[in-house]
Coordinates of C-alpha atoms in Angstrom, one line a residue:
X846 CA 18.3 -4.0 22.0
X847 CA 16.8 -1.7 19.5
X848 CA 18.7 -0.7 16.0
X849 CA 17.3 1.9 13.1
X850 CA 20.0 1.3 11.6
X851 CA 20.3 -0.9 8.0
X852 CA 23.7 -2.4 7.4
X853 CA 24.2 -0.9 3.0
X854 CA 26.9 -4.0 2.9
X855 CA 24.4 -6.8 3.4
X856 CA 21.7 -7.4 0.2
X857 CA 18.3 -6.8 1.0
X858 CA 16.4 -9.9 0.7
X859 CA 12.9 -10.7 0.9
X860 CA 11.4 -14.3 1.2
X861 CA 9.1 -14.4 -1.9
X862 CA 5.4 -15.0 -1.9
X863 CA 5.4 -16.9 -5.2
X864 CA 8.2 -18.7 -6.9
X865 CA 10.9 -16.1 -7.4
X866 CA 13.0 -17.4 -4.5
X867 CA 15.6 -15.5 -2.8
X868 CA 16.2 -11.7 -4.2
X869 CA 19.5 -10.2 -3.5
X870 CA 20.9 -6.9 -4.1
X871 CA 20.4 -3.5 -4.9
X872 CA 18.6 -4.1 -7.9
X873 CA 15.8 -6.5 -7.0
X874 CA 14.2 -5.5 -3.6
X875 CA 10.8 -5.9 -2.8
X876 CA 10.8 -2.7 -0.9
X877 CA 13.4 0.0 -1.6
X878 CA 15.2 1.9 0.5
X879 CA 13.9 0.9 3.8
X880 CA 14.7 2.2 7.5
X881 CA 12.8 0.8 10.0
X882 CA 12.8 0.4 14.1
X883 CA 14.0 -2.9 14.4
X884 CA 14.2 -5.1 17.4
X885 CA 17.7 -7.4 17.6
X886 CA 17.7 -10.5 19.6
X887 CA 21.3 -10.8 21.1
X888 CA 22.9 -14.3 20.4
X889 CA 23.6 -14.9 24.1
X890 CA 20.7 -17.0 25.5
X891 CA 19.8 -15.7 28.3
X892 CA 16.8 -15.3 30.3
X893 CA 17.4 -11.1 30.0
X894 CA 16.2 -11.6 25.9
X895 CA 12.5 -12.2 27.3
X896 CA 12.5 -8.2 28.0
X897 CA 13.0 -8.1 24.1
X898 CA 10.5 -10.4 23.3
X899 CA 8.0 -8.5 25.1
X900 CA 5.4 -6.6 23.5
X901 CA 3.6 -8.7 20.5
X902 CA 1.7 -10.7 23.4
X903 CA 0.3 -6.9 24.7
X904 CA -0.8 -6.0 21.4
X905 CA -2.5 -8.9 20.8
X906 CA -4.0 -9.5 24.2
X907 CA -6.2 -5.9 23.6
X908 CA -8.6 -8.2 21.2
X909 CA -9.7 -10.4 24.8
X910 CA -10.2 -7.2 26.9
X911 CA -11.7 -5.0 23.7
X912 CA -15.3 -3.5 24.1
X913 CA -16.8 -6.7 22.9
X914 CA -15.6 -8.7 25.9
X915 CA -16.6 -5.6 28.0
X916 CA -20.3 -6.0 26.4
X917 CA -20.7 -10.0 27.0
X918 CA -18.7 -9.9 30.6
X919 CA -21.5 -7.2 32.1
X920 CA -24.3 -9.3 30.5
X921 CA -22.9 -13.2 32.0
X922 CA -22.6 -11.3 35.3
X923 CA -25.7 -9.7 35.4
X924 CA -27.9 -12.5 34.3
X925 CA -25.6 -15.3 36.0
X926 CA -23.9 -13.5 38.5
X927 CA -20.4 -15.7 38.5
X928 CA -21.3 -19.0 37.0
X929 CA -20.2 -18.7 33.3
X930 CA -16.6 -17.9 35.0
X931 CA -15.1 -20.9 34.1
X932 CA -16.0 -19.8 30.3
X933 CA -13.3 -17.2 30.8
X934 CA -10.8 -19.6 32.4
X935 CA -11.7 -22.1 29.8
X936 CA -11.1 -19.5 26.9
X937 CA -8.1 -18.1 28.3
X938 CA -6.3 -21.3 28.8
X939 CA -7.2 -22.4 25.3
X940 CA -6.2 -18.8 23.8
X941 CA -2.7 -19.2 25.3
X942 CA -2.4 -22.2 23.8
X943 CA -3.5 -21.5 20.1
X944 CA -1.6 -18.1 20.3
X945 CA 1.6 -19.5 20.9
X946 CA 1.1 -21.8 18.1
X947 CA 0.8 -18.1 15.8
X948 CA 3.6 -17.0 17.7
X949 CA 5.9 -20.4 16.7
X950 CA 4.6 -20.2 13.0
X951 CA 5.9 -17.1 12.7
X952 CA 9.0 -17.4 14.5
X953 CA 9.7 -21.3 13.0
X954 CA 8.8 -20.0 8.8
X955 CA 9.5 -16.6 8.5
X956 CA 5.7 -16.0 7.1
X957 CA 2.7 -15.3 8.7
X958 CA -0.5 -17.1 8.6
X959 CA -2.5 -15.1 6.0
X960 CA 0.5 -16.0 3.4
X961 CA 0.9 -19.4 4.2
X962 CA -3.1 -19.8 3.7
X963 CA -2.1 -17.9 0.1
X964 CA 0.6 -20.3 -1.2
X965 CA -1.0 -23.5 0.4
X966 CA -5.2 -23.3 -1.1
X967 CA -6.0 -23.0 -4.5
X968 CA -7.5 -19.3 -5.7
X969 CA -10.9 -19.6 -5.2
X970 CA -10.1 -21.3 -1.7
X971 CA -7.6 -18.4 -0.5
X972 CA -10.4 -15.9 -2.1
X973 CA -13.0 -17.2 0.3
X974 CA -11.0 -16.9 3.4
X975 CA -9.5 -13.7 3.0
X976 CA -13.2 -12.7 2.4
X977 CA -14.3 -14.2 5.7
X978 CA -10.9 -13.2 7.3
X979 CA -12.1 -9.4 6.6
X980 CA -15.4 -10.0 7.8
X981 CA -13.8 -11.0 11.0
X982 CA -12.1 -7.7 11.2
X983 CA -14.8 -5.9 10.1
X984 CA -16.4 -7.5 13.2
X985 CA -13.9 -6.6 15.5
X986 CA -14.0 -3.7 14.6
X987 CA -17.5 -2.9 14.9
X988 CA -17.4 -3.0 19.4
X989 CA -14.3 -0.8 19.1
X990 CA -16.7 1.9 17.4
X991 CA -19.4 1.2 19.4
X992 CA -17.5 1.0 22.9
X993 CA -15.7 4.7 22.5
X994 CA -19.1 6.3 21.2
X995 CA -20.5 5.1 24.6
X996 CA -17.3 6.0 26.3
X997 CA -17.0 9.2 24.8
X998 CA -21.5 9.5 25.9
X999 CA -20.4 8.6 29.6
X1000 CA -17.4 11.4 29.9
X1001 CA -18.8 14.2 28.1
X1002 CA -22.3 13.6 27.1
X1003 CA -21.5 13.2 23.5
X1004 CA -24.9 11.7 21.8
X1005 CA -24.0 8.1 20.7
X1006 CA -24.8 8.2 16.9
X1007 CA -22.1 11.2 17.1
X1008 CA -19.3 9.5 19.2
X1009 CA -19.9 7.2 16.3
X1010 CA -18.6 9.4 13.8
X1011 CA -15.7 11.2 16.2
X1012 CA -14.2 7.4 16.1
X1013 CA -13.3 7.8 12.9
X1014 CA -10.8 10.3 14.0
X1015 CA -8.8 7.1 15.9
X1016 CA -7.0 6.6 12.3
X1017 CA -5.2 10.0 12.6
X1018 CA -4.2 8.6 16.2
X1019 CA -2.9 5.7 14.8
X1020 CA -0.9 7.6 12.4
X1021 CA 0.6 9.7 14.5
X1022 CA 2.0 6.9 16.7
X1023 CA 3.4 5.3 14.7
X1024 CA 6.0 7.3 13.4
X1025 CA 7.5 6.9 17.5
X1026 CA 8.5 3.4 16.8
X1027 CA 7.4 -0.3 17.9
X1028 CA 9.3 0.1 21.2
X1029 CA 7.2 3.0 22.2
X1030 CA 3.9 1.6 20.4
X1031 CA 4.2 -1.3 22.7
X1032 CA 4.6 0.4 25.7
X1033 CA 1.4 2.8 25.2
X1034 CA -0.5 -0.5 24.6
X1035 CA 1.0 -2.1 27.8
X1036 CA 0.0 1.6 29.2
X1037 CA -3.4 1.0 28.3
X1038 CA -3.8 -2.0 29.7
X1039 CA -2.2 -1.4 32.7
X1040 CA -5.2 1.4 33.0
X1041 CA -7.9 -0.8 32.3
X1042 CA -6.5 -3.3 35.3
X1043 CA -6.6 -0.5 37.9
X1044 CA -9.8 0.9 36.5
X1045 CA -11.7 -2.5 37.0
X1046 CA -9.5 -3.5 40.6
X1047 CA -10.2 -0.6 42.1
X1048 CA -13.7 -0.9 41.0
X1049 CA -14.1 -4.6 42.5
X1050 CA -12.3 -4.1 45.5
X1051 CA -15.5 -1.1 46.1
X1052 CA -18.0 -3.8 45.5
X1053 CA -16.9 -6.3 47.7
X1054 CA -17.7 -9.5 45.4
X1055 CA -18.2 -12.7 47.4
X1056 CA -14.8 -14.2 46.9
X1057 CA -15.8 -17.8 47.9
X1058 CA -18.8 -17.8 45.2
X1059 CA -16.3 -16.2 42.3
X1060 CA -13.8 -19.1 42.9
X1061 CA -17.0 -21.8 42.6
X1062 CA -18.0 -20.1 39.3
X1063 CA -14.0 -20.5 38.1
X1064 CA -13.7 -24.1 38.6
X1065 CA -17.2 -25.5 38.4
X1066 CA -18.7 -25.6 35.3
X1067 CA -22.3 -25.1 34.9
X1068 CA -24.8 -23.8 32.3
X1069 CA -28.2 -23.0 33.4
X1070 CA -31.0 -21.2 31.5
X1071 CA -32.1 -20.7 28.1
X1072 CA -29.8 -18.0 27.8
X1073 CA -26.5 -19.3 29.4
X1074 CA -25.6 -21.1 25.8
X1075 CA -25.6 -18.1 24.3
X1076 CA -23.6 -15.9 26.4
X1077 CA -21.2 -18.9 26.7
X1078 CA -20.7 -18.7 22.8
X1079 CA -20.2 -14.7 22.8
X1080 CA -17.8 -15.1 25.5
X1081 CA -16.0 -17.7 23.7
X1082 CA -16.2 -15.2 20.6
X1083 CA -15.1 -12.3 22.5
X1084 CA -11.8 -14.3 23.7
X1085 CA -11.1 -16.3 21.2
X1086 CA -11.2 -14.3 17.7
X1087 CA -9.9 -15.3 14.3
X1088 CA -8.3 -12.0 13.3
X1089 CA -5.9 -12.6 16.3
X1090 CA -4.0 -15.5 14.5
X1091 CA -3.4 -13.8 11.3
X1092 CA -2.2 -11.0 13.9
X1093 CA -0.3 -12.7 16.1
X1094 CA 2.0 -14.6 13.5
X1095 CA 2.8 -11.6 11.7
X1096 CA 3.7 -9.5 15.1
X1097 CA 6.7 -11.4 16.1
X1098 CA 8.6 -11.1 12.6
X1099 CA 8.9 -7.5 14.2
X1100 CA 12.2 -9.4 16.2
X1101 CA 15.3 -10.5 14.6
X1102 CA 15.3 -13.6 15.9
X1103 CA 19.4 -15.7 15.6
X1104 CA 18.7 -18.2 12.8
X1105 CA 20.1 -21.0 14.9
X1106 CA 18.5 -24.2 17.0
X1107 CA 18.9 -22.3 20.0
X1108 CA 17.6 -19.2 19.2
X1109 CA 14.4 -20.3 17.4
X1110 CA 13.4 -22.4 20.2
X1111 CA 13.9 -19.8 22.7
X1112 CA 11.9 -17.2 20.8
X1113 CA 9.3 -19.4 20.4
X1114 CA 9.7 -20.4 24.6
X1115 CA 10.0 -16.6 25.1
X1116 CA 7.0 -15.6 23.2
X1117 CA 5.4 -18.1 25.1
X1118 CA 6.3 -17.0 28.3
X1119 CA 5.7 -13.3 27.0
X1120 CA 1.9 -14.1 26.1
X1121 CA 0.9 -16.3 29.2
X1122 CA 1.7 -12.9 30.9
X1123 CA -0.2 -10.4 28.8
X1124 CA -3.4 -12.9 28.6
X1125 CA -2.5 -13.6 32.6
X1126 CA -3.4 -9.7 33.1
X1127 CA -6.5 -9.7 30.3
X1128 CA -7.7 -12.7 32.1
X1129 CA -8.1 -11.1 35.4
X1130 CA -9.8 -8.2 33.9
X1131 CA -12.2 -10.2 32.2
X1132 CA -12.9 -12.1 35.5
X1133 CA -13.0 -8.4 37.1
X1134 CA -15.7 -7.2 34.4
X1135 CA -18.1 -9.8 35.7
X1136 CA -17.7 -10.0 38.9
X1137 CA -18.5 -6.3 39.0
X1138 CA -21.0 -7.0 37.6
X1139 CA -22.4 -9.6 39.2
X1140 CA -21.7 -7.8 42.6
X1141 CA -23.6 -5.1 41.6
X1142 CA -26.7 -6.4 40.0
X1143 CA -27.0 -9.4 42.4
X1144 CA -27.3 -6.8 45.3
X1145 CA -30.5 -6.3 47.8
X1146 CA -30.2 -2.8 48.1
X1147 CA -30.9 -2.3 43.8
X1148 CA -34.1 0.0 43.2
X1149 CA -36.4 -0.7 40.4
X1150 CA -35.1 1.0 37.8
X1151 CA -31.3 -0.4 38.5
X1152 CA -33.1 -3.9 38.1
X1153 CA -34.3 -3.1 34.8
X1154 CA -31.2 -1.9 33.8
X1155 CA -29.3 -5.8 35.3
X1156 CA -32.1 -7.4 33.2
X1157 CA -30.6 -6.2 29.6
X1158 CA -27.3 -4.7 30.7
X1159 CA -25.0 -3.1 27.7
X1160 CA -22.3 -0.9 27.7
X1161 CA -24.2 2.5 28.1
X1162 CA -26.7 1.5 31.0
X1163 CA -23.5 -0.3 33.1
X1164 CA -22.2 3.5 33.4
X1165 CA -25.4 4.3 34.7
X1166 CA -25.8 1.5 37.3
X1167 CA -22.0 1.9 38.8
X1168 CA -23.3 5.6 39.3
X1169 CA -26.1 4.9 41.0
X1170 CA -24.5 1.9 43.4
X1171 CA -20.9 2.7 43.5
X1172 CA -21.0 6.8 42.8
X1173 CA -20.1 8.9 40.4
X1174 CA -16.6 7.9 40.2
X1175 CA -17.0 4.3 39.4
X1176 CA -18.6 5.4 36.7
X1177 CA -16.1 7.7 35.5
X1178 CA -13.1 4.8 36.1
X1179 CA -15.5 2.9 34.2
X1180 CA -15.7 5.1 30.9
X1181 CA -11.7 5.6 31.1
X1182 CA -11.7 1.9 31.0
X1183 CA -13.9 1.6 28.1
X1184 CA -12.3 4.4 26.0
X1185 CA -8.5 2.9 26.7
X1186 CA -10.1 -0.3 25.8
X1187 CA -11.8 1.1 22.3
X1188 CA -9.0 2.7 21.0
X1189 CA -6.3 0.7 21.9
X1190 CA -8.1 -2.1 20.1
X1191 CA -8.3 -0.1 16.9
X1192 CA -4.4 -0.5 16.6
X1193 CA -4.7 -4.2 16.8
X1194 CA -7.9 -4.3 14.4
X1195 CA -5.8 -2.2 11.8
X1196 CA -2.6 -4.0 12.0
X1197 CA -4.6 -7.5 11.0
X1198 CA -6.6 -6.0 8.6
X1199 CA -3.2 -5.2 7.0
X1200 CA -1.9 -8.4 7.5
X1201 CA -4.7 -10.1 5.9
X1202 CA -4.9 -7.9 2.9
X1203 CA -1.1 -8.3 2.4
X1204 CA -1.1 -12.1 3.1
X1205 CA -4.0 -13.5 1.1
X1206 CA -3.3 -10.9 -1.8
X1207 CA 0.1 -9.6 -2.0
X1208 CA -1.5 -6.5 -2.2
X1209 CA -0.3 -3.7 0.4
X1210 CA -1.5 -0.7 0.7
X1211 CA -0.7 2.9 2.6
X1212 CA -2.2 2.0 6.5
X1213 CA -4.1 5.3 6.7
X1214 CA -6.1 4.2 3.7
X1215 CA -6.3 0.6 5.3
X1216 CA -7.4 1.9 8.2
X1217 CA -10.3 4.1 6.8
X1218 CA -11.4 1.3 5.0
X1219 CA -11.9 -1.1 7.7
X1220 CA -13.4 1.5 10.5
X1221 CA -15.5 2.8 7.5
X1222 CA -17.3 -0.6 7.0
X1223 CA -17.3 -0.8 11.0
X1224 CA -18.6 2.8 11.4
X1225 CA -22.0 2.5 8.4
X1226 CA -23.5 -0.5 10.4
X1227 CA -22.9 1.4 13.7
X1228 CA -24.2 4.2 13.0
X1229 CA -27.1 3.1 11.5
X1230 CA -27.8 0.8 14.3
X1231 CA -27.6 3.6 16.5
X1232 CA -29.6 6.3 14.9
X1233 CA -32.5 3.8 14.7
X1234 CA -32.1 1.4 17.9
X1235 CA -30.1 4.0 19.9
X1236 CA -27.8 2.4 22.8
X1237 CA -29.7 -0.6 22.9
X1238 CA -29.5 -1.4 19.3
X1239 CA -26.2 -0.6 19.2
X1240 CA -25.6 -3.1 22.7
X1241 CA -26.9 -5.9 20.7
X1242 CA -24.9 -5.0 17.6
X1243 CA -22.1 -5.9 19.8
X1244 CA -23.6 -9.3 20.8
X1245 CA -24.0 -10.6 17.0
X1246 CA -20.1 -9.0 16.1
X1247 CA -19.0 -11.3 18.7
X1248 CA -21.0 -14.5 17.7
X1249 CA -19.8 -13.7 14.0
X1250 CA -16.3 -14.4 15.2
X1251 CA -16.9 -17.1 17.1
X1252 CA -18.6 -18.5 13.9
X1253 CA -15.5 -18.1 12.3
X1254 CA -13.1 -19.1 14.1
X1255 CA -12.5 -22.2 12.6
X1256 CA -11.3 -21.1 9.0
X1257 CA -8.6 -19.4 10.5
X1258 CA -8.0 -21.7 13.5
X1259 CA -7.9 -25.3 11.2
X1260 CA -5.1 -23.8 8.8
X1261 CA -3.1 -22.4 11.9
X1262 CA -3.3 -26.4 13.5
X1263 CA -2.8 -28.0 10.2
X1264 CA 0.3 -26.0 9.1
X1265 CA 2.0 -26.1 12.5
X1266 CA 1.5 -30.1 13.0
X1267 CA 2.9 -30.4 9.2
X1268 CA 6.9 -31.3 9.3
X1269 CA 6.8 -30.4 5.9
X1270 CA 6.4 -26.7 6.9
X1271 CA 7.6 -26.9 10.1
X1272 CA 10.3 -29.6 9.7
X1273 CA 11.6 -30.5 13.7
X1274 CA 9.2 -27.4 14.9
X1275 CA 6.0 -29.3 13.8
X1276 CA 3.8 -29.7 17.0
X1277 CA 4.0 -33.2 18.7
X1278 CA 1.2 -35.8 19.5
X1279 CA 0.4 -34.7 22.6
X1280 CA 0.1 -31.1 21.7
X1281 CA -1.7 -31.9 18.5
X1282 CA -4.0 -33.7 20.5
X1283 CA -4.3 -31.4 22.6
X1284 CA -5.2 -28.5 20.4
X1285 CA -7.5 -31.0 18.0
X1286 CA -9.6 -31.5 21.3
X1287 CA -10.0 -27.8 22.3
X1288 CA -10.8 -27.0 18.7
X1289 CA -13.5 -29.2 18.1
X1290 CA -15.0 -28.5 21.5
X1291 CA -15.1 -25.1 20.2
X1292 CA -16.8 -25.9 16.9
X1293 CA -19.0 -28.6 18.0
X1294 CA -20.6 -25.9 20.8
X1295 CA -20.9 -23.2 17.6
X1296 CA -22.8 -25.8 15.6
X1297 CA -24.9 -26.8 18.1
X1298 CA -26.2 -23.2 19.3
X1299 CA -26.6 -22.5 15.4
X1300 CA -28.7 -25.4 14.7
X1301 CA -30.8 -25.0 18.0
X1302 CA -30.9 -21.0 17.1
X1303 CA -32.3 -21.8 13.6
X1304 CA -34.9 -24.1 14.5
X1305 CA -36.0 -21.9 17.2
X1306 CA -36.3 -18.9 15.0
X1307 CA -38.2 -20.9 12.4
X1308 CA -41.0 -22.5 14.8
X1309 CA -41.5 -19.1 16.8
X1310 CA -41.6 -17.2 13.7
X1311 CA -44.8 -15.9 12.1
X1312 CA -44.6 -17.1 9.0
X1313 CA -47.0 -19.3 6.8
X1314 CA -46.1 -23.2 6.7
X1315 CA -45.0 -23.0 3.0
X1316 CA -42.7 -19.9 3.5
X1317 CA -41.3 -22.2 6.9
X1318 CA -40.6 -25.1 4.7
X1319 CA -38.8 -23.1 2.2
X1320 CA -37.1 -20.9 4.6
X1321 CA -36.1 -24.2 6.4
X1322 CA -34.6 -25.5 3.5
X1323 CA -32.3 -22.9 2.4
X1324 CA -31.1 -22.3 6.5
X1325 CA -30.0 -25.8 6.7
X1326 CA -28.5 -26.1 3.3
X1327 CA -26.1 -22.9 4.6
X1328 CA -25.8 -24.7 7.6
X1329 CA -24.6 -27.8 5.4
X1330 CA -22.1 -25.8 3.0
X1331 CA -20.9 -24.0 6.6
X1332 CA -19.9 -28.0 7.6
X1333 CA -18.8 -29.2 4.3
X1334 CA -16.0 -26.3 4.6
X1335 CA -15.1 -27.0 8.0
X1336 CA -14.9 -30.8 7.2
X1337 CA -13.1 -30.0 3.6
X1338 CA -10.4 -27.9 5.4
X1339 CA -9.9 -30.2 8.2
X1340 CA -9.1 -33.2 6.1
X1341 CA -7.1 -31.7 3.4
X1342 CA -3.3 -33.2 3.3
X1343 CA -1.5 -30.0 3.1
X1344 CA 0.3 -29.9 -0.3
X1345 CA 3.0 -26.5 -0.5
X1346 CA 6.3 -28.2 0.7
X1347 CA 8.0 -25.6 2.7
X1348 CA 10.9 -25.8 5.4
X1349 CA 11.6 -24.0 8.6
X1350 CA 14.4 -20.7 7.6
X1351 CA 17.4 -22.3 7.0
X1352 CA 16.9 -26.0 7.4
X1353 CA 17.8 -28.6 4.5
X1354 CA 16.4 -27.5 1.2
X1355 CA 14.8 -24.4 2.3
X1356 CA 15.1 -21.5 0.3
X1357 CA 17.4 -19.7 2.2
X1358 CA 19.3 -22.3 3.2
X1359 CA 20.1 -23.1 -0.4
X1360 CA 21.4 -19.3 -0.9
X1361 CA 23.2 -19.7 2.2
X1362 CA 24.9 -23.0 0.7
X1363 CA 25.7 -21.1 -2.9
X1364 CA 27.7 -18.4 -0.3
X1365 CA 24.9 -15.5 -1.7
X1366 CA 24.4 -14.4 1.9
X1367 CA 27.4 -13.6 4.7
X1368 CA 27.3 -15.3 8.1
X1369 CA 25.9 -12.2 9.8
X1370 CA 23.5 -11.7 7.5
X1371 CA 22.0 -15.4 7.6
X1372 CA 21.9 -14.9 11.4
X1373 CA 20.1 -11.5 11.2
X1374 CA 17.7 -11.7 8.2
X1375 CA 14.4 -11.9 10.2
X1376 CA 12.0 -9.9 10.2
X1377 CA 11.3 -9.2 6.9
X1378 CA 11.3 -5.5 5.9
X1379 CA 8.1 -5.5 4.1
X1380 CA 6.4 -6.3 7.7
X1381 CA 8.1 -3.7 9.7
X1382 CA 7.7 -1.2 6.8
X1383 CA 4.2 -2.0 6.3
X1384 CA 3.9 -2.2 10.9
X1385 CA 5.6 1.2 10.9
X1386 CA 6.1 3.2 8.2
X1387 CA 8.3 6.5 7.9

């Protein structure tokens, strides 16, 4: 059930950042005078709340079906037809896993990640990450650019380089959406996807794919050629990205969830359920993506120049290809795809950059002017890329955005595990053995394959290079002592004991439970506090 409304009876408080505690009142609010769509969570359990849970899980599930995946999906399928399939099943089983982890952080603390990494690392620390936790929207953000320039090349022609530009006009999009609501937001975004699914169906069910041959490549895992490492790492990028915590945490303080047992377990079981369904759909299109692909550039009947175009496949030449195989239609589903895919994902991309910024800084500002910002530093790279290398410059601009994020994941993936295993922030919510295990194991699988492909890259790059022996020596020197500092942080944030002492809302010696004990907060409003107005004001402004 949805409410605008803001009960003037009940004091507007605001979990502090720092160590002001609990503000109450008229007089001390951290935001004044706020009215903002808000989504209630009745009481009653019942299995009819997982329709209000729904949403977060579709927002967040843009950033595995976002031009980026697009980009890496055509490329695995046209080089390896359907064997790097079971890097999508892989990834999507893992990304379920570590986004319901976001999910219960949120849900269990009343914070999201970005502001637990502020008031748990020392300044220089938090400083770093919130740096690299930019770059990793910046990243993001860079596909979404480049997917609706090609998008907007394949339906009218536009010249890439000015698509480009046109992208910046997304933030006045954004703007004007989101003065409808998160109700309505959610179900454009659920739209969206919903269009990319038939787009890409329809599309396979034209081609034909041997069925038998995409089940093998699901469930036997295989990596064959010099290449297939690679790809595997920019699919694992493209699925799993760092922004996406940070985003997902903050998301579901957009429910008031009931400050009770039962009602924080079943919003966390809810949001659970609610995101194994979303990444259940972006799965499948992701699987579609390369089959298609696959299909297509694995066929007899290709001519010569269609071959040449399966050898470096990107975003731009894939229109092309469907056209010539499938007909002109294909491609046209195709670019409808791609453009619901771009801009969709720039809602998403803005939202975490907000998040971030607020999180790691306390600092909040105006999302128009958050939203230039961030597709600003996306759009200068683009665009140069493209003027110079055109759309193939511009495809492999895409391939090194996605390896950035996978490159980072673990600076926003090791806080997320070591804050939710911690009882001290989590109290009876802290993840068990099995699941810490669990997650510990898919983590390190995931760094462990980064490390190795930029090791092997490096030395590669420096024996094939052109340069003199002294200048390889020196050059040598300085990659692997990045490469060592790179380690050292992983190792340093993997081992550090976690030392902020915080408790779940309203458990012993929390800070709200303490102001509920003193009798500053009514029954009603101790049940209803969540989500904090300074996220849904800053989510939704009016």
């Amino acid at each position: 059930m949805a409410a605008s409304e803001q009960n003037s009876s009940h004091p507007q408080f605001i979990t502090s950042h720092d160590d002001r505690g609990i503000f109450g009142g008229p007089s001390s609010p951290l935001i004044d005078e706020i009215e903002a769509d808000q989504i209630i969570v009745p009481q009653e359990g019942s299995w009819k709340n997982l329709f209000v849970y729904m949403g977060p899980g579709f927002l967040v599930s843009i950033a595995y079906i976002d031009p980026g995946n697009f980009e890496t999906d055509l490329q695995s399928g046209a080089q390896y037809k359907y064997e790097l399939l079971w890097i999508i099943l892989a990834a999507s089983i893992a990304a379920l896993i570590i986004q319901s982890l976001a999910a219960k952080l949120g849900v269990v603390t009343g914070k999201h990640l970005a502001e637990h990494c502020r008031a748990e690392y020392a300044t220089v620390s938090n400083f770093i990450l919130w740096l690299l936790a930019e770059l990793a929207v910046v990243a993001c953000d860079i596909p979404e650019v480049i997917g609706t320039a090609f998008a907007l090349n394949m339906l009218f022609r536009v010249p890439v380089w000015c698509g480009v530009l046109i992208t910046g006009l997304s933030t006045l999009l954004l703007l004007l959406l989101q003065q409808y609501g998160v109700r309505k937001l959610e179900f454009l975004i659920a739209f969206l996807v919903f269009t990319m699914a038939i787009c890409f169906f329809v599309e396979l069910g034209y081609a034909k794919p041997q069925y038998s041959e995409i089940l093998k490549g699901l469930f036997v895992p295989q990596l064959k050629g010099d290449g297939a490492t690679g790809l595997a790492i920019s699919l694992l990028g493209a699925m799993v990205m760092p922004h996406n915590l940070f985003l997902h945490s903050a998301l579901v303080l957009s429910r008031r969830v009931p400050r009770s047992v039962h009602g924080t377990k079943e919003g966390c079981r809810f949001y659970t359920i609610e995101s194994a369904i979303a990444l259940s759909l972006a799965f499948l299109i992701n699987v579609s993506i390369i089959s298609l692909s696959g299909s297509v550039c694995s066929s007899a009947n290709l001519n010569p120049d269609d071959k040449t175009k399966c050898d470096d496949l990107d975003l731009n030449k894939a229109s092309f290809l469907l056209k010539n195989v499938l007909g002109k239609w294909s491609s046209k589903l195709f670019a409808i795809a791609l453009l619901a895919s771009g801009q969709s994902s720039t809602i998403t991309g803005t939202y975490a950059g907000q998040y971030v910024m607020q999180g790691f800084l306390n600092l909040r500002i105006t999302p128009w002017k958050r939203n230039l910002l961030t597709r600003s530093l996306a759009i200068i790279p683009s665009l140069i890329v493209a003027i110079i290398g055109g759309s193939t410059g511009a495809g492999k601009l895409i391939i090194i955005a996605s390896m950035i994020l996978s490159f980072e994941l673990p600076f926003a993936l090791l806080p997320l595990l070591k804050f939710t295993s911690s009882k001290t922030k989590m109290g009876s919510y802290a993840n068990s053995f099995a699941t810490s295990a669990l997650t510990w194991i898919i983590s390190s699988f995931l760094m462990a394959i980064n490390i190795y492909y930029l090791i092997t890259s490096f030395i590669k790059l420096l024996l094939n290079s052109q340069l003199q022996t002294i200048s390889k020596v020196f050059s040598g020197i300085f990659g692997f002592a990045a490469i060592l500092v790179y380690l050292a942080a992983v190792v340093y944030l993997a081992l550090r004991k976690n030392r902020k002492n915080t408790q779940p809302l309203l458990s012993a010696g929390s800070e709200l439970s303490r102001v509920c004990d003193n009798g500053g907060i009514d029954a009603e409003t101790s049940i209803y506090n969540l989500p904090r107005e300074d996220i849904v004001s800053m989510q939704l402004p009016q």
